[in-house]
Structure formats: structure tokens, C-alpha cells
Short mmCIF file of C-alpha atoms and ligand atoms in Angstrom, two decimals:
data_model
loop_
_atom_site.label_atom_id
_atom_site.label_comp_id
_atom_site.label_asym_id
_atom_site.label_seq_id
_atom_site.Cartn_x
_atom_site.Cartn_y
_atom_site.Cartn_z
CA MET C 19 0.24 24.69 -5.58
CA ALA C 20 -1.35 23.89 -2.24
CA GLU C 21 -1.72 20.77 -0.14
CA LEU C 22 -5.45 20.34 0.40
CA ALA C 23 -8.09 18.32 2.19
CA CYS C 24 -11.52 17.40 0.99
CA LEU C 25 -13.99 16.54 3.76
CA ASN C 26 -17.33 15.16 2.60
CA GLY C 27 -16.99 16.99 -0.70
CA ARG C 28 -15.74 20.33 0.69
CA ILE C 29 -12.22 21.37 -0.19
CA MET C 30 -10.19 23.25 2.41
CA PRO C 31 -6.68 23.64 3.85
CA ILE C 32 -5.68 20.41 5.65
CA SER C 33 -5.41 22.20 9.03
CA GLU C 34 -9.06 23.26 8.77
CA ALA C 35 -10.51 19.78 8.18
CA LYS C 36 -11.97 18.50 11.46
CA ILE C 37 -13.69 15.26 12.53
CA PRO C 38 -16.00 14.96 15.57
CA ILE C 39 -14.61 13.07 18.58
CA GLU C 40 -17.25 10.35 18.33
CA ASP C 41 -16.25 9.34 14.83
CA ARG C 42 -16.04 5.52 14.79
CA GLY C 43 -12.82 5.69 12.82
CA LEU C 44 -11.23 7.43 15.81
CA GLN C 45 -12.85 5.28 18.51
CA PHE C 46 -12.75 1.83 16.92
CA GLY C 47 -10.61 2.10 13.82
CA ASP C 48 -13.93 1.45 12.10
CA SER C 49 -12.70 2.77 8.78
CA ILE C 50 -10.86 1.89 5.63
CA TYR C 51 -8.38 3.71 3.42
CA GLU C 52 -6.43 3.90 0.19
CA VAL C 53 -3.14 5.55 -0.72
CA ILE C 54 -2.96 6.55 -4.36
CA ARG C 55 -0.06 8.13 -6.20
CA ALA C 56 -0.24 10.74 -8.91
CA TYR C 57 2.61 10.98 -11.40
CA SER C 58 2.57 14.33 -13.26
CA GLY C 59 -1.12 14.70 -12.42
CA HIS C 60 -2.02 11.18 -13.58
CA LEU C 61 -3.67 9.04 -10.89
CA TRP C 62 -1.73 5.80 -11.27
CA LEU C 63 -3.82 2.60 -11.30
CA LEU C 64 -6.81 4.54 -9.95
CA ASP C 65 -9.31 1.93 -11.16
CA ARG C 66 -7.55 -0.80 -9.22
CA HIS C 67 -7.51 1.34 -6.05
CA MET C 68 -11.23 2.03 -6.48
CA GLU C 69 -11.94 -1.69 -6.88
CA ARG C 70 -10.03 -2.51 -3.71
CA LEU C 71 -11.83 0.32 -1.90
CA LYS C 72 -15.13 -1.19 -2.95
CA ALA C 73 -14.02 -4.58 -1.60
CA SER C 74 -13.06 -3.00 1.76
CA ILE C 75 -16.41 -1.18 1.98
CA LEU C 76 -18.27 -4.43 1.28
CA ALA C 77 -16.17 -6.41 3.77
CA LEU C 78 -17.01 -3.98 6.61
CA ASN C 79 -20.52 -3.31 5.30
CA ILE C 80 -20.05 0.46 5.40
CA THR C 81 -23.19 1.96 3.89
CA GLY C 82 -23.95 5.26 2.19
CA VAL C 83 -20.80 5.65 0.09
CA ASN C 84 -21.19 6.73 -3.51
CA LEU C 85 -17.98 5.54 -5.18
CA ASN C 86 -18.44 7.69 -8.27
CA GLU C 87 -18.65 10.74 -6.04
CA VAL C 88 -15.57 9.66 -4.11
CA GLU C 89 -13.68 9.31 -7.37
CA SER C 90 -14.70 12.76 -8.55
CA GLN C 91 -13.75 14.24 -5.19
CA ILE C 92 -10.28 12.68 -5.51
CA LYS C 93 -9.86 14.10 -9.01
CA MET C 94 -11.24 17.50 -8.05
CA THR C 95 -8.98 17.84 -4.98
CA LEU C 96 -5.91 16.80 -6.95
CA GLN C 97 -6.71 19.22 -9.72
CA ARG C 98 -7.41 22.06 -7.31
CA SER C 99 -4.11 21.42 -5.47
CA GLY C 100 -2.17 21.86 -8.70
CA ILE C 101 0.30 19.23 -7.42
CA GLY C 102 1.60 16.90 -10.13
CA ASP C 103 3.56 14.36 -8.09
CA ALA C 104 1.15 13.79 -5.26
CA ILE C 105 0.13 11.30 -2.62
CA VAL C 106 -3.61 11.08 -2.25
CA TYR C 107 -4.81 9.67 1.06
CA LEU C 108 -8.43 8.60 1.21
CA GLN C 109 -10.12 7.43 4.39
CA ILE C 110 -13.74 6.48 4.81
CA THR C 111 -15.02 6.07 8.36
CA ARG C 112 -18.36 4.50 9.17
CA GLY C 113 -19.46 7.83 10.67
CA VAL C 114 -20.28 9.54 13.95
CA ALA C 115 -22.46 7.98 16.69
CA PRO C 116 -22.40 7.59 20.50
CA ARG C 117 -19.77 4.95 21.32
CA SER C 118 -21.18 1.43 21.09
CA HIS C 119 -19.86 -1.91 19.90
CA ALA C 120 -23.12 -2.36 18.01
CA ILE C 121 -22.80 -1.02 14.50
CA PRO C 122 -25.33 1.81 14.22
CA GLN C 123 -27.79 1.85 11.34
CA ASN C 124 -28.27 4.78 9.00
CA ILE C 125 -25.24 6.83 9.90
CA THR C 126 -23.41 8.90 7.35
CA PRO C 127 -19.81 7.97 6.57
CA ASN C 128 -17.08 10.59 6.72
CA ILE C 129 -15.08 10.83 3.54
CA ILE C 130 -11.66 12.30 4.07
CA ILE C 131 -9.16 13.07 1.32
CA THR C 132 -5.79 14.74 1.54
CA VAL C 133 -3.50 15.61 -1.34
CA ARG C 134 0.11 16.23 -0.51
CA HIS C 135 3.44 16.54 -2.28
CA ILE C 136 5.06 13.14 -2.49
CA GLN C 137 8.18 12.60 -0.41
CA LYS C 138 10.06 10.50 -2.95
CA PHE C 139 12.76 8.08 -1.87
CA PRO C 140 16.24 9.07 -3.07
CA GLU C 141 17.06 7.37 -6.39
CA GLU C 142 20.20 6.02 -4.76
CA LEU C 143 18.02 3.70 -2.64
CA TYR C 144 16.79 1.95 -5.80
CA ALA C 145 20.38 1.56 -7.01
CA THR C 146 21.85 0.20 -3.79
CA GLY C 147 18.87 -1.62 -2.29
CA VAL C 148 17.83 -1.61 1.36
CA LYS C 149 17.94 -3.68 4.51
CA ALA C 150 14.86 -5.54 5.77
CA VAL C 151 14.35 -7.35 9.06
CA LEU C 152 11.97 -10.14 10.06
CA VAL C 153 9.27 -9.59 12.66
CA GLU C 154 6.61 -11.79 14.15
CA GLU C 155 3.20 -11.62 12.47
CA THR C 156 0.95 -10.17 15.15
CA ARG C 157 -1.93 -8.77 13.09
CA TRP C 158 -5.54 -9.88 12.78
CA ALA C 159 -6.66 -12.58 10.35
CA ARG C 160 -8.23 -10.27 7.70
CA ARG C 161 -5.17 -8.49 6.37
CA ASP C 162 -6.81 -8.40 2.93
CA ILE C 163 -9.10 -5.58 4.12
CA LYS C 164 -7.40 -2.19 3.88
CA ALA C 165 -8.57 -1.09 7.32
CA THR C 166 -6.94 1.72 9.31
CA ASN C 167 -6.04 -0.52 12.28
CA LEU C 168 -2.32 -0.23 11.62
CA LEU C 169 -0.86 -0.40 15.12
CA PRO C 170 1.08 -3.66 14.54
CA ASN C 171 2.29 -2.27 11.22
CA ILE C 172 3.63 0.95 12.69
CA LEU C 173 5.23 -0.84 15.64
CA ALA C 174 6.90 -3.29 13.26
CA TYR C 175 8.07 -0.48 10.98
CA ASN C 176 9.52 1.46 13.88
CA GLU C 177 11.29 -1.64 15.14
CA ALA C 178 12.79 -2.01 11.66
CA ARG C 179 13.94 1.62 11.72
CA ARG C 180 15.48 1.07 15.15
CA ARG C 181 17.36 -1.90 13.74
CA GLY C 182 18.68 0.21 10.85
CA ALA C 183 16.32 -1.27 8.27
CA PHE C 184 13.95 0.17 5.69
CA GLU C 185 11.20 -2.39 6.19
CA ALA C 186 9.92 -5.08 8.55
CA ILE C 187 8.78 -8.30 6.91
CA PHE C 188 6.14 -10.23 8.84
CA VAL C 189 6.61 -13.97 9.34
CA ASP C 190 3.77 -16.11 10.66
CA GLN C 191 5.20 -18.09 13.58
CA ALA C 192 2.48 -20.74 13.19
CA ASP C 193 3.83 -22.07 9.89
CA GLY C 194 6.98 -20.08 9.14
CA MET C 195 5.43 -18.38 6.12
CA VAL C 196 6.32 -14.87 4.98
CA THR C 197 3.26 -12.66 4.66
CA GLU C 198 4.21 -9.09 3.68
CA GLY C 199 6.03 -5.97 4.81
CA SER C 200 4.62 -3.38 7.22
CA HIS C 201 3.55 -1.28 4.24
CA THR C 202 4.75 -3.28 1.23
CA ASN C 203 4.32 -6.67 -0.44
CA VAL C 204 7.27 -9.04 -0.72
CA PHE C 205 8.70 -10.79 -3.79
CA ALA C 206 11.72 -13.06 -4.10
CA VAL C 207 13.63 -14.73 -6.91
CA ILE C 208 14.42 -18.32 -5.95
CA ASN C 209 16.11 -20.68 -8.44
CA GLY C 210 15.33 -18.16 -11.17
CA VAL C 211 11.57 -18.14 -10.44
CA LEU C 212 9.74 -15.03 -9.22
CA ARG C 213 7.89 -15.94 -6.02
CA THR C 214 5.31 -14.09 -3.94
CA PRO C 215 2.69 -15.24 -1.42
CA PRO C 216 -0.90 -15.59 -2.69
CA ALA C 217 -3.43 -12.80 -2.22
CA ASP C 218 -5.55 -14.57 0.39
CA HIS C 219 -6.69 -13.24 3.78
CA ARG C 220 -3.10 -13.17 5.05
CA ILE C 221 -1.93 -10.19 2.99
CA LEU C 222 -3.15 -6.97 1.47
CA PRO C 223 -3.73 -7.50 -2.26
CA GLY C 224 -1.33 -4.72 -3.22
CA VAL C 225 -2.18 -2.79 -6.35
CA THR C 226 1.55 -2.59 -7.15
CA ARG C 227 1.93 -6.35 -6.45
CA GLU C 228 -0.77 -7.14 -8.97
CA PHE C 229 0.78 -4.81 -11.55
CA VAL C 230 4.20 -6.39 -11.03
CA LEU C 231 2.70 -9.87 -11.60
CA TRP C 232 1.22 -8.59 -14.87
CA LEU C 233 4.55 -7.01 -15.84
CA ALA C 234 6.43 -10.22 -15.05
CA SER C 235 4.19 -12.29 -17.31
CA LYS C 236 4.55 -9.65 -20.04
CA GLU C 237 8.34 -9.86 -19.65
CA GLY C 238 8.27 -13.66 -19.86
CA ILE C 239 9.52 -14.11 -16.30
CA GLU C 240 8.45 -17.39 -14.67
CA VAL C 241 6.18 -16.71 -11.70
CA ASP C 242 5.06 -18.91 -8.81
CA VAL C 243 2.39 -17.45 -6.53
CA SER C 244 2.36 -19.77 -3.54
CA PRO C 245 3.13 -19.71 0.20
CA LEU C 246 6.71 -18.56 0.77
CA PRO C 247 8.58 -20.14 3.71
CA VAL C 248 10.99 -17.79 5.47
CA SER C 249 13.71 -20.46 5.12
CA GLU C 250 13.46 -20.05 1.33
CA LEU C 251 13.40 -16.26 1.57
CA MET C 252 16.68 -16.40 3.51
CA GLU C 253 18.28 -18.23 0.54
CA ALA C 254 16.75 -16.07 -2.22
CA GLU C 255 18.88 -14.74 -5.07
CA GLU C 256 16.84 -11.53 -5.11
CA ILE C 257 14.23 -9.94 -2.84
CA PHE C 258 12.19 -6.84 -3.53
CA LEU C 259 9.36 -4.87 -1.98
CA THR C 260 6.41 -3.32 -3.81
CA GLY C 261 4.06 -0.52 -2.83
CA THR C 262 2.46 2.67 -4.03
CA LEU C 263 5.21 4.86 -2.56
CA THR C 264 7.95 2.28 -2.79
CA GLU C 265 7.41 1.17 -6.42
CA ILE C 266 9.86 -1.77 -6.74
CA LEU C 267 12.71 -1.62 -4.27
CA GLY C 268 15.49 -4.21 -3.95
CA VAL C 269 16.38 -5.73 -0.59
CA THR C 270 20.09 -6.45 -0.45
CA LEU C 271 20.40 -7.24 3.25
CA LEU C 272 17.95 -9.44 5.15
CA GLU C 273 18.66 -9.30 8.87
CA ASN C 274 22.46 -9.49 8.69
CA LYS C 275 22.59 -11.80 5.68
CA ILE C 276 23.58 -10.50 2.25
CA VAL C 277 20.91 -11.27 -0.35
CA GLY C 278 22.33 -12.85 -3.53
CA THR C 279 25.40 -10.88 -4.60
CA GLY C 280 24.56 -7.98 -2.31
CA THR C 281 23.48 -5.78 -5.21
CA VAL C 282 20.00 -5.12 -6.59
CA GLY C 283 19.20 -8.18 -8.72
CA THR C 284 18.73 -8.25 -12.49
CA ILE C 285 15.04 -9.27 -12.38
CA THR C 286 14.35 -6.54 -9.80
CA LYS C 287 16.03 -3.93 -12.00
CA ARG C 288 14.32 -5.19 -15.13
CA LEU C 289 10.88 -5.04 -13.51
CA HIS C 290 11.51 -1.61 -12.04
CA SER C 291 12.54 -0.12 -15.36
CA ALA C 292 9.55 -1.80 -17.07
CA PHE C 293 7.35 -0.33 -14.31
CA ARG C 294 8.69 3.17 -14.86
CA GLU C 295 8.25 2.79 -18.60
CA GLU C 296 4.57 1.91 -18.06
CA VAL C 297 4.16 4.98 -15.83
CA ARG C 298 5.76 7.12 -18.54
CA LYS C 299 3.40 5.70 -21.17
CA ALA C 300 0.37 6.30 -18.94
CA ILE C 301 1.36 9.94 -18.35
CA GLU C 302 1.94 10.41 -22.07
CA SER C 303 -1.38 8.91 -23.14
CA ALA C 304 -3.26 10.94 -20.49
CA ALA C 305 -1.70 14.21 -21.76
N1 LIG L 407 0.50 0.68 2.18
N2 LIG L 407 0.89 -4.33 2.34
C1 LIG L 407 0.52 -3.45 3.28
C2 LIG L 407 0.32 -3.93 4.68
C3 LIG L 407 0.36 -2.09 2.95
O1 LIG L 407 -0.02 -1.21 3.89
C4 LIG L 407 0.59 -1.68 1.61
C5 LIG L 407 0.40 -0.25 1.18
C6 LIG L 407 0.98 -2.64 0.66
C7 LIG L 407 1.22 -2.29 -0.78
O2 LIG L 407 0.00 -2.00 -1.42
P1 LIG L 407 -0.09 -1.05 -2.70
O3 LIG L 407 0.82 -1.60 -3.74
O4 LIG L 407 -1.50 -1.14 -3.09
O5 LIG L 407 0.32 0.31 -2.23
C8 LIG L 407 1.10 -3.96 1.07
C9 LIG L 407 0.18 2.08 1.92
C10 LIG L 407 1.01 2.69 0.85
C11 LIG L 407 0.23 2.82 3.25
O6 LIG L 407 -0.33 2.30 4.21
O7 LIG L 407 0.80 3.91 3.32
#
């Protein structure tokens, strides 16, 4: 087993993959990305990640990307790595050109893939839940595009870590609405109803979020997708975070307030075990 990179279709050790200094991804953050998880060699919800990738490419009008080729490069790199439980990072930059705010025509995008062993969270975290803190929403207005401009996200995440929390949840000061976490989407159970903000420009349409909404309807759980005021989040019976690495993770402490009974809630647990069951079925049917 070996952690590998694939740069424009060529597989190599990660340390050997190099990008020129005038790449627009480096200079402007003019690039988009996806993080995809493989469970026992099965690329989980790959089609959904590819659809979102396509949406990001269209939103930034990055030209010259062949999505079928990108998908085969992902599969080839994963297979070559021999890693079963992997994190696949894919980044597509607009390409290399002398620095200019004007978007150059006819440049070739750089397609970067890495495949690494996943650093799983300890199971205990799912059993006990985590702490989250609230931070001011400081990001741009097109959070639905999975662009690599993640400075506000990493600053928020590091503030959360400093405050002893697992995640920072952004709150828009303009209207008091919860948007999402620094690298997760947010759900809450309020008066028995599963709530999450709508997938508009204010949040990333998380692949896990969408799957959880599907799971909830399958499980007969009442769902309300609508703007979520922070005042309601503070009073929630349950809160959980969703993400490719995170899966479904209960929040039992919000700032210094205990959420619900202070234990991971029943709907959270139910959805997480249903999620893992679906993963198990997908691995089994791929085998
Ligand atoms: N982050 N919201 C934000 C801002 C994110 O960065 C992510 C994922 C999510 C959850 O999306 P998904 O369920 O598709 O993973 C929500 C990835 C994992 C990252 O940047 O590492």
C-alpha cells in the first residue's frame, strides 16, 4: 500500500508531484476541489461528488476538464495505492499563466489527486458527541461553490480548537441564521422535527447532508429544510454535523450549553447507524 498522487494523469509519490509557481490556484485560489471517501475500496457517493464537481467547474467557467477522465484517474490512483479506507483529495486549478486578474483563455487546467490513508475519528467521539462553538460568518456570498478559498474556514476551525471544540458553526450576523460548520453541515432536532438550512448560496450542498435527508425520509423522520435561527439551535434537543470525514457526529455541547440531555440524541444515533448500514450494503454489492 502506498499513498499516491496523480498529476494530470501521471501517478507518482506525493512528494514528487509539483505545481509551477504561477498556477492560478496558488496565486488566486482560482480552483475547486472535492474530498471523497473510500470504504474498503468503494468510492462512497462518487456520482454525487462528480455532479457537485461539475457544478463548481461550471460556476467558475473552468474549461478543458474531461470529467470522465478525472473519474478514471481517481479510480486508477485509488486502485494503484492499494488503500481500502482512503481519503481522495481532488483539486482542479484553472491552470498556469502570468499573474493577471483577467481570466486567461485557452489555458490547461491542472488536475491534482492524492490518495491517503484515512485518519478516522475515534469511535468514542460518536458515542459521546463533541463540543461546537459559534463564530461569525465572514465568508464570501457563494459558499455553494466548492472553491479552495478556505481561509475563513481554517481560521474558524482553529478558533474552535483553541476553545476546546471540535467544530465552529458559522452564524450570519445580518439575520442570525446558522449556515454551516467550517467543514461540515449542521442539522438539529427541534420539537421532534429534523431541521437543516436550505442548500442555497449560503452553504455548501454537502453530499453527506443530501444523503442524510434521503435517509431521514426513508426512516419516516419529519424533516423541515428552512432557515435555522441560532436562537432555535441553542434550544435544540439534538444537534449533529455531517461531512465526508465526519459522517454523522452528535454535538452535545454548544458553546457552554448542554444540548438536550447531554448525550448523543436518538435521531442522531438512528441516522448514523442507518448511514453505516448503507455503507455496508454498498461495499457488499460492489464486491
Ligand atoms: N469539507 N460544508 C463545508 C464548508 C465543507 O467544507 C464540507 C466538506 C461540508 C460537508 O460536505 P460533504 O458532506 O460533501 O463532505 C460542508 C471537506 C470534507 C473538506 O474540506 O475537507
